[in-house]
Coordinates of C-alpha atoms in Angstrom, one line a residue:
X1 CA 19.5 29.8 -56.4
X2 CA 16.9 28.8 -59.0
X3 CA 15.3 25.4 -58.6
X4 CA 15.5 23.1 -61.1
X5 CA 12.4 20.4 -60.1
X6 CA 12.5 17.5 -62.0
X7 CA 9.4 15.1 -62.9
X8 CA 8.0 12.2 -63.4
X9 CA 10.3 10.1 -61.0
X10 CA 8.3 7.2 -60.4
X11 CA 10.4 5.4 -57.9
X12 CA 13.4 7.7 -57.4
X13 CA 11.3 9.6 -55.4
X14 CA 11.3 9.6 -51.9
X15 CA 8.3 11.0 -49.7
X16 CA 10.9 12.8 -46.9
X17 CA 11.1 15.2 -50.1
X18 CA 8.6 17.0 -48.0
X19 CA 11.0 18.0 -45.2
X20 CA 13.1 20.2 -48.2
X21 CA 9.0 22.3 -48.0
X22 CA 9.2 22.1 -44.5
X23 CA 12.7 23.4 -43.6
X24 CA 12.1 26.4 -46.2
X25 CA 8.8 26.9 -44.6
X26 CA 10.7 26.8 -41.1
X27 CA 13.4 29.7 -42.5
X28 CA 10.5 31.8 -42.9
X29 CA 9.3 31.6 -39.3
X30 CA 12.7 32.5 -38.0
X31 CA 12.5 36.0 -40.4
X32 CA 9.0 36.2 -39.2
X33 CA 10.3 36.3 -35.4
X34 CA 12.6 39.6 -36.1
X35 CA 9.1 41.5 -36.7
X36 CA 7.3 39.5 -33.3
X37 CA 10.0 40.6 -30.9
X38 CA 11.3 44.1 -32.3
X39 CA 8.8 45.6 -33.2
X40 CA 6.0 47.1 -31.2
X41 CA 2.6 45.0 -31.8
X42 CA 0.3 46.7 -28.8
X43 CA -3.5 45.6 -28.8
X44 CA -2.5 42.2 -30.2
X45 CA -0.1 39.0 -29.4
X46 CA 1.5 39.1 -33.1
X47 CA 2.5 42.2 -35.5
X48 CA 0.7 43.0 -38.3
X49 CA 0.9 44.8 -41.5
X50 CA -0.4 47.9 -39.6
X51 CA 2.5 47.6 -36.8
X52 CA 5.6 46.8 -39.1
X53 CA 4.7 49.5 -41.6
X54 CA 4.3 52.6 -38.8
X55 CA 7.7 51.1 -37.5
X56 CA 9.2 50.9 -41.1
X57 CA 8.1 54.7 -41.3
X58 CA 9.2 55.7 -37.8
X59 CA 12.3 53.8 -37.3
X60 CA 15.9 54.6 -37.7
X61 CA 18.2 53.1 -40.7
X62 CA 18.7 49.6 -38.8
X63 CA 15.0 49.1 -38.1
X64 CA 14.1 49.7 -41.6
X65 CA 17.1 47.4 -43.1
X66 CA 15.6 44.8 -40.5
X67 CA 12.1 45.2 -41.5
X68 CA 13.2 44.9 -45.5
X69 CA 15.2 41.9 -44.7
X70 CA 12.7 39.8 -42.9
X71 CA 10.1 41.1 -45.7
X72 CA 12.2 39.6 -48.3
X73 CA 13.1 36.2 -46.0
X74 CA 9.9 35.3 -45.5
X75 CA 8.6 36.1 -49.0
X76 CA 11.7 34.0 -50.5
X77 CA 10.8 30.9 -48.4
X78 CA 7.7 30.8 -48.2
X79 CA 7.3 31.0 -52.0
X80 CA 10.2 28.2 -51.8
X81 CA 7.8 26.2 -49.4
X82 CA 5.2 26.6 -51.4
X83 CA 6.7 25.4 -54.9
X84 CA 8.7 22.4 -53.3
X85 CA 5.1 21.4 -51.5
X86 CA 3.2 21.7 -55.0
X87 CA 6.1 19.5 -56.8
X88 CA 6.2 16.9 -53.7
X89 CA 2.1 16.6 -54.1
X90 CA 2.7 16.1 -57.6
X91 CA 5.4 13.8 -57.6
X92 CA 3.8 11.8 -55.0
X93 CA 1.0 11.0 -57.2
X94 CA 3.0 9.3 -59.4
X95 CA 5.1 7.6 -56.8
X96 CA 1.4 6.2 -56.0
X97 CA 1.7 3.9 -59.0
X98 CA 4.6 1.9 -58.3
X99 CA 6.2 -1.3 -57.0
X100 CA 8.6 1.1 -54.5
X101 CA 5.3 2.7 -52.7
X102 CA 3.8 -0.6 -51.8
X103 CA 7.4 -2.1 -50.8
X104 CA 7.2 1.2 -48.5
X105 CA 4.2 0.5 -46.7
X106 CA 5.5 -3.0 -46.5
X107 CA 8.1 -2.1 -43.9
X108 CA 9.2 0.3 -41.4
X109 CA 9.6 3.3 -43.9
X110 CA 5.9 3.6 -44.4
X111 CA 5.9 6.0 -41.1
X112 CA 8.0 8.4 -43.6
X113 CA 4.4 9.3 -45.5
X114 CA 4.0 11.2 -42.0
X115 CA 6.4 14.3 -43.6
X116 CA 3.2 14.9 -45.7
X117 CA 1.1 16.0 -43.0
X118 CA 4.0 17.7 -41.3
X119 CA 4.9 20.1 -44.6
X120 CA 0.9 20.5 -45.2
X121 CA 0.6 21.8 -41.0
X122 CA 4.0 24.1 -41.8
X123 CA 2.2 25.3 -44.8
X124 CA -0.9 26.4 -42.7
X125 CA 1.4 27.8 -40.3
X126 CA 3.1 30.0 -43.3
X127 CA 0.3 31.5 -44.8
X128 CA -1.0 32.6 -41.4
X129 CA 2.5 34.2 -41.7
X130 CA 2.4 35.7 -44.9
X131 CA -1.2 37.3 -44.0
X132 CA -0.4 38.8 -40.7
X133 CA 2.9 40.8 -42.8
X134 CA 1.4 40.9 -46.1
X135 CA -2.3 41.7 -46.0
X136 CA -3.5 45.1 -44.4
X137 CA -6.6 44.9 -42.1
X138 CA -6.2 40.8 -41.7
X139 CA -6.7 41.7 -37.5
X140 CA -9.9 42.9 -38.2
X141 CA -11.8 39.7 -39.2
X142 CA -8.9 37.1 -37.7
X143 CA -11.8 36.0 -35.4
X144 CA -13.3 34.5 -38.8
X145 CA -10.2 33.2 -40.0
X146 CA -9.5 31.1 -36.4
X147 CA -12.3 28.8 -37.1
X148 CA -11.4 28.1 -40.3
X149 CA -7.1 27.5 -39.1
X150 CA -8.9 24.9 -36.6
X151 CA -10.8 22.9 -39.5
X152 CA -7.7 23.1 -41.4
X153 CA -5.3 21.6 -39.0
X154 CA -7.9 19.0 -37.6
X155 CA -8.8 18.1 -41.1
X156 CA -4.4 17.6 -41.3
X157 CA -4.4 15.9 -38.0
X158 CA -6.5 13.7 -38.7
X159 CA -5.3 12.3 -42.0
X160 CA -1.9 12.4 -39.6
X161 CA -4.1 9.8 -37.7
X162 CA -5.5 7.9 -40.3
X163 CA -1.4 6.7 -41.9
X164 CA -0.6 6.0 -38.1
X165 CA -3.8 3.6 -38.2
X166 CA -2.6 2.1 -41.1
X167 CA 1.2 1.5 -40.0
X168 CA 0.3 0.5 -36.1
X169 CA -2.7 -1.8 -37.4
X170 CA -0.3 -3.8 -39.9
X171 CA 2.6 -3.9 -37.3
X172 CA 0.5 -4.7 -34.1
X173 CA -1.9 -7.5 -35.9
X174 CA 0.4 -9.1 -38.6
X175 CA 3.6 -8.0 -37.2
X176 CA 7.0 -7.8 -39.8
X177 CA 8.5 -4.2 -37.9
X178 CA 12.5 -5.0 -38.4
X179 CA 14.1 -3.5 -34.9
X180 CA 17.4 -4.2 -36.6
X181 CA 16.4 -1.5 -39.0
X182 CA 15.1 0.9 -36.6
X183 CA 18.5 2.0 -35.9
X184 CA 17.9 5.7 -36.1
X185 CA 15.0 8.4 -34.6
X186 CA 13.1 8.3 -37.7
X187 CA 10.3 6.5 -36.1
X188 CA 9.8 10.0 -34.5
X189 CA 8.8 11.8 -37.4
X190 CA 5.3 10.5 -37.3
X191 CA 5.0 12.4 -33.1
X192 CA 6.9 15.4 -35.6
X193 CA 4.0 15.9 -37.3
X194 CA 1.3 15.5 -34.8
X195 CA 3.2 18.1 -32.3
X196 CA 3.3 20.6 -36.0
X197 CA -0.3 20.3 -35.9
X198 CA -0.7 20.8 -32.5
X199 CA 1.4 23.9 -32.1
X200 CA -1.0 25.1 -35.0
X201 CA -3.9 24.6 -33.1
X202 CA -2.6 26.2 -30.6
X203 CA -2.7 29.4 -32.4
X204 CA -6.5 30.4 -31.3
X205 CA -5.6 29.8 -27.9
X206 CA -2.9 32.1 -27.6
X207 CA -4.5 35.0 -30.2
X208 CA -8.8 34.6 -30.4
X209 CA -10.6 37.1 -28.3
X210 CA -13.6 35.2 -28.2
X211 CA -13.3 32.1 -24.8
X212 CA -15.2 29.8 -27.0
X213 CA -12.2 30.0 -29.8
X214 CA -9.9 30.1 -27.8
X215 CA -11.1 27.1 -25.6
X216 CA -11.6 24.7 -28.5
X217 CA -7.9 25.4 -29.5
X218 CA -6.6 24.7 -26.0
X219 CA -8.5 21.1 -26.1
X220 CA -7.6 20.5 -30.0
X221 CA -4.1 21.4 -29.3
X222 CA -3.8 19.2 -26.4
X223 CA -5.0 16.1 -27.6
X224 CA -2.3 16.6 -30.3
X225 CA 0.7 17.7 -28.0
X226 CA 0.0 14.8 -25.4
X227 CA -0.6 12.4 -28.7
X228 CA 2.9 12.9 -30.1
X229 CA 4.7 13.1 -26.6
X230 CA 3.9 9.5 -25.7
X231 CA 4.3 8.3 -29.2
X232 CA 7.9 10.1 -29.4
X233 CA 9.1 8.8 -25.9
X234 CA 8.3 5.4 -27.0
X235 CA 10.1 5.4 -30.5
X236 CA 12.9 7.2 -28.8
X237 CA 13.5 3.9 -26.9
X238 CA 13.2 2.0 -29.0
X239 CA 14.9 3.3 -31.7
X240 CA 17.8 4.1 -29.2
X241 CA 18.0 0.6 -28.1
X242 CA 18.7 -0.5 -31.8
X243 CA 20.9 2.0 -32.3
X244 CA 22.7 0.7 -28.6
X245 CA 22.6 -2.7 -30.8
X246 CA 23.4 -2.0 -34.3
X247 CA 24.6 1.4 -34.4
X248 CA 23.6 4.3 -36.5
X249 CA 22.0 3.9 -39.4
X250 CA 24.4 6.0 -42.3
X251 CA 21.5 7.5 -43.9
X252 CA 19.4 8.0 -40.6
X253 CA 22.2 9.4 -39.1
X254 CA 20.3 13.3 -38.8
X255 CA 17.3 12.1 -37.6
X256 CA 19.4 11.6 -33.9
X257 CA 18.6 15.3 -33.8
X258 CA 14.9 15.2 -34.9
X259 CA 14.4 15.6 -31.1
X260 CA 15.3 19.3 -31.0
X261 CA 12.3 20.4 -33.6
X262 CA 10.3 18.3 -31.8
X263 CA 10.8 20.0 -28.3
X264 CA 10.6 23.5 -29.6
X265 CA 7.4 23.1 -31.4
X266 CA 5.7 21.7 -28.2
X267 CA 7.6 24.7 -26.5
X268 CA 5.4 26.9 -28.6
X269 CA 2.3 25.4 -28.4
X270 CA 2.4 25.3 -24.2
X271 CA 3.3 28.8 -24.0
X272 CA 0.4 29.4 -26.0
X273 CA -1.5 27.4 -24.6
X274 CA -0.6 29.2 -21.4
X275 CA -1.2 32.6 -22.7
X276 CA -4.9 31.6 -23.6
X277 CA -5.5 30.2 -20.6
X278 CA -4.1 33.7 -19.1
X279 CA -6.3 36.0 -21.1
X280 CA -9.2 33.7 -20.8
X281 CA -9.6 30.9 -18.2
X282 CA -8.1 33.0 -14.9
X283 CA -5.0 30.8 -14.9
X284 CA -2.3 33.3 -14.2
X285 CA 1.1 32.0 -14.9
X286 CA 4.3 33.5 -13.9
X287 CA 7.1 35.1 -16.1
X288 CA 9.3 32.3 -13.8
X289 CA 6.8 29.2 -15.1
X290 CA 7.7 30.0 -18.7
X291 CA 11.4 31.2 -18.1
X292 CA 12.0 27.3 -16.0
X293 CA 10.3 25.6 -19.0
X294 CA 12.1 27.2 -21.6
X295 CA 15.4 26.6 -19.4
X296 CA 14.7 23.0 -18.9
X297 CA 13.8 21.7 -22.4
X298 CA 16.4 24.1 -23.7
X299 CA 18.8 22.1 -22.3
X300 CA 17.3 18.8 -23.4
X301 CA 18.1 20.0 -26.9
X302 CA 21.3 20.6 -26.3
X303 CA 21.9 17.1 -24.8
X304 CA 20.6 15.4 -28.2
X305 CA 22.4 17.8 -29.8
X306 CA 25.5 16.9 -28.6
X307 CA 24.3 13.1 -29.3
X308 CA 23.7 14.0 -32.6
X309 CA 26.7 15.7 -33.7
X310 CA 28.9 12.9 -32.1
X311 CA 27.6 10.2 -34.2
X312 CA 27.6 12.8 -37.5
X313 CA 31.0 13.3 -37.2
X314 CA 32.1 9.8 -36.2
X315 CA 30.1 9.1 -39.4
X316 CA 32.0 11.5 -41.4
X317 CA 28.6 12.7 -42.3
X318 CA 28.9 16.0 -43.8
X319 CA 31.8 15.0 -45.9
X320 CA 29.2 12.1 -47.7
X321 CA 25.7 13.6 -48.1
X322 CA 26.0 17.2 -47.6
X323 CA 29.5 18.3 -49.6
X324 CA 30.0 15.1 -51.0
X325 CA 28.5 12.7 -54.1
X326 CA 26.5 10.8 -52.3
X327 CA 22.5 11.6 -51.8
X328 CA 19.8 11.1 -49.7
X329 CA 16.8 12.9 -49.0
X330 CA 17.3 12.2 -45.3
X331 CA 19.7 15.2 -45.0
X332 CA 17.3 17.7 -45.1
X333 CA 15.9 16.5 -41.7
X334 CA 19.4 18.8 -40.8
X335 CA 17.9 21.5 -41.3
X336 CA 14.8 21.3 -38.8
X337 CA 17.2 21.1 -35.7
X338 CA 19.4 24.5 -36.9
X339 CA 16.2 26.3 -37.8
X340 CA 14.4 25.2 -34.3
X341 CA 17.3 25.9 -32.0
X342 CA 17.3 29.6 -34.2
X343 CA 13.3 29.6 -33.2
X344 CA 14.0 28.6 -29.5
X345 CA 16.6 30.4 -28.5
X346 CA 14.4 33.8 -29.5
X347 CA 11.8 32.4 -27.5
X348 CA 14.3 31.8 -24.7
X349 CA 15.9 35.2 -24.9
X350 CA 12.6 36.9 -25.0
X351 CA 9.9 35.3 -23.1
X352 CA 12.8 33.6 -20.8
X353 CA 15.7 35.9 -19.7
X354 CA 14.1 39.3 -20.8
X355 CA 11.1 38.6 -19.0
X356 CA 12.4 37.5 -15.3
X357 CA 14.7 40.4 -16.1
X358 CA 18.4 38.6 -16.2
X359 CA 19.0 40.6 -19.1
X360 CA 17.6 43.7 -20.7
X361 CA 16.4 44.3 -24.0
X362 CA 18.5 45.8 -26.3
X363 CA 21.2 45.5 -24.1
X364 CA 24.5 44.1 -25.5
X365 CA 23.9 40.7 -23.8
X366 CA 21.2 40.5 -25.3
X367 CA 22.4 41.3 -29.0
X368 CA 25.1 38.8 -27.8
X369 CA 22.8 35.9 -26.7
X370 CA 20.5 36.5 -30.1
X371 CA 23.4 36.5 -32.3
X372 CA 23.9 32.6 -31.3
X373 CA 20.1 32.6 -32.3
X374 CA 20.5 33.9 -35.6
X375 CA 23.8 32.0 -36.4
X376 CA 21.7 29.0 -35.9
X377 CA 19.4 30.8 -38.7
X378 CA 22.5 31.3 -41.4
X379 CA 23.2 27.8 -40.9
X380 CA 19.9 26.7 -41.6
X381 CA 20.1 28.6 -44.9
X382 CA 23.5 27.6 -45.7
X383 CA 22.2 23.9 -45.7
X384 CA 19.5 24.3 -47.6
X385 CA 20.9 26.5 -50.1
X386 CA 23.5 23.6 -50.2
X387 CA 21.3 21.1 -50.2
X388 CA 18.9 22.5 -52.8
X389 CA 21.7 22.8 -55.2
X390 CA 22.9 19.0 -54.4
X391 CA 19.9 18.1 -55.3
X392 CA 17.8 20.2 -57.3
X393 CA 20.6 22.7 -59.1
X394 CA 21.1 21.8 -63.2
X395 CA 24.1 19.3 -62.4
X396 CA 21.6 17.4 -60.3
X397 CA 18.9 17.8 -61.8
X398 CA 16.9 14.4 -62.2
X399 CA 19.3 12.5 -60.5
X400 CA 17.6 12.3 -56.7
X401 CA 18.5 9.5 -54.6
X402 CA 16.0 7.7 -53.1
X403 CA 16.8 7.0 -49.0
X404 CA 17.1 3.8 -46.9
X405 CA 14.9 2.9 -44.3

């Protein structure tokens, strides 16, 4: 459906706006994901304009129809991503100017400037997309390009940095964080963004040919990972302890599920880290290593997802912000958990089961096992075609709402 952006907002905007950019940008990876695992890609880790248009001319009907479809997915949402990133960089701006932008870095919802740095990493991540499918020859000079993804996500990282200075050197020295408010996991998307940087970083790692590349990434990457895994565990407890208290914030309500992006972008960035350190450093991992990794934190995300979807529905969620009148820009942090569970569960199936040989590729357990993956996908794009109509379709249109803390 057509978008129908409004401006000029002033202070009905909201800056988790950004996670609309990011979940479109996240739809794109999972369409990206049909090219990395079915079709061939020899003498490199990712497939590239050269590989998917030899296996568009070669294949049968269903590998063609494949190919076109993930063609036009990731073309659709990325050139989503992009225009809701352009608007949100616009709108915020504006939002710079007025009296509800200072009251937000007044309190705990100043940590929600951290979806800025998480949609602008995303972004990086999609272009790197869109070259590898769109641009012929892009393999040949990547080893030019890697130095240049590394600046680019360290420049992000480190503005990620820089609002985490600010927020932890106003709470920590003057004080005024409300734990009553801090009912919810939103306190998490801060650790969000650095692990979206980090599993950028990681890229080099996994993909350079050249050691020195590749060993920058791995150390880049780590500092980032480790970074957003201690800040995360803490504001999981704490913001579980005031939920224990207080219950559930209404609005915060999806951000009890923010865990499950979290752990399967760190699941990416480790196994590439791993796979540099393979190719490189003489650290040879087993297919078993990866397949018990994938396994365990797998099953952490289904754990908060259960969580989760307990308090939604007790909450009667769905029926107020996602069919219902009521707004809030929170909702789209509902799509991050469907489109990472889509994203993990190819992993799983691919570099878990099909690689210690449980199941065999192609097979009909194995068609089986990804159709859970890619009904994860079509709900992902049902909510954000729903959510994009709610609000930014014509009957919305100027009429955003403007979250809680």
């Amino acid at each position: 459906m057509p978008l129908h952006l409004p401006r000029n907002l002033g202070e009905r905007y909201s800056p988790l706006y950004f996670l609309a950019s990011l979940g479109a940008g996240g739809l794109s990876v999972t369409f990206f994901l049909y090219l990395m695992f079915w079709v061939p890609h020899p003498g490199q880790p990712v497939p590239v304009f050269e590989d998917i248009l030899k296996a568009l001319q070669t294949g049968g009907p269903a590998t063609q129809a494949m190919i076109i479809l993930a063609w036009a997915g990731i073309a659709y949402f990325s050139v989503t991503m992009i225009r809701l990133l352009v608007w949100n960089l616009l709108e915020l701006r504006a939002f710079r100017q007025t009296k509800a932008y200072e009251t937000l870095r007044s309190g705990n919802a100043e940590t929600q400037l951290l979806a800025i740095p998480l949609a602008l990493a995303m972004a990086v991540n999609g272009g790197f997309i869109l070259g590898l499918v769109f641009v012929p020859g892009l393999w040949g000079i990547v080893e030019y390009l890697f130095p240049l993804a590394i600046l680019a996500f360290l420049a992000i990282g480190g503005w990620a940095l820089a609002m985490l200075g600010d927020f932890f050197g106003r709470v920590l020295t003057k004080g005024g964080f409300d734990c009553a408010k801090n009912n919810s996991f939103a306190q998490l998307l801060p650790a969000f963004a650095l692990a979206m940087v980090g599993v950028g970083l990681a890229a080099p790692a996994a993909m350079s040919t050249l050691p020195l590349t590749a060993g920058i990434s791995y150390i880049a990457s780590t500092f980032f990972v480790v970074t957003a895994t201690l800040l995360g565990a803490v504001k999981l407890i704490l913001g579980f302890r005031a939920m224990m208290e207080n219950g559930a914030h209404d609005e915060g309500a999806p951000t009890l599920l923010v865990a499950i992006p979290f752990i399967t972008v760190v699941s990416i960035a480790i196994i590439r880290q791993m796979h540099g350190l393979h190719v490189h450093f003489d650290a040879h991992a087993e297919t078993s290593a990866t397949f018990t990794l994938l396994t365990k934190l797998l099953v952490v995300q289904l754990a908060f997802g259960l969580l989760g979807l307990t308090v939604l529905r007790r909450q009667g969620y769905a029926g107020r912000f996602i069919t219902g009148s009521e707004k809030s820009a929170g909702s789209y942090a509902l799509v991050c958990p469907a489109v990472a569970l889509s994203v993990m569960l190819q992993f799983y199936i691919n570099k878990g089961l099909v690689a210690v040989d449980l199941i065999t590729k192609f097979s009909p357990a194995y068609w089986v096992l990804t159709a859970a993956a890619i009904g994860f996908q079509l709900t992902a794009i049902w909510l954000v075609a729903r959510l994009n109509a709610k609000h930014f379709g014509t009957v919305g249109k100027g009429s955003l709402a403007v979250p809680a803390e």
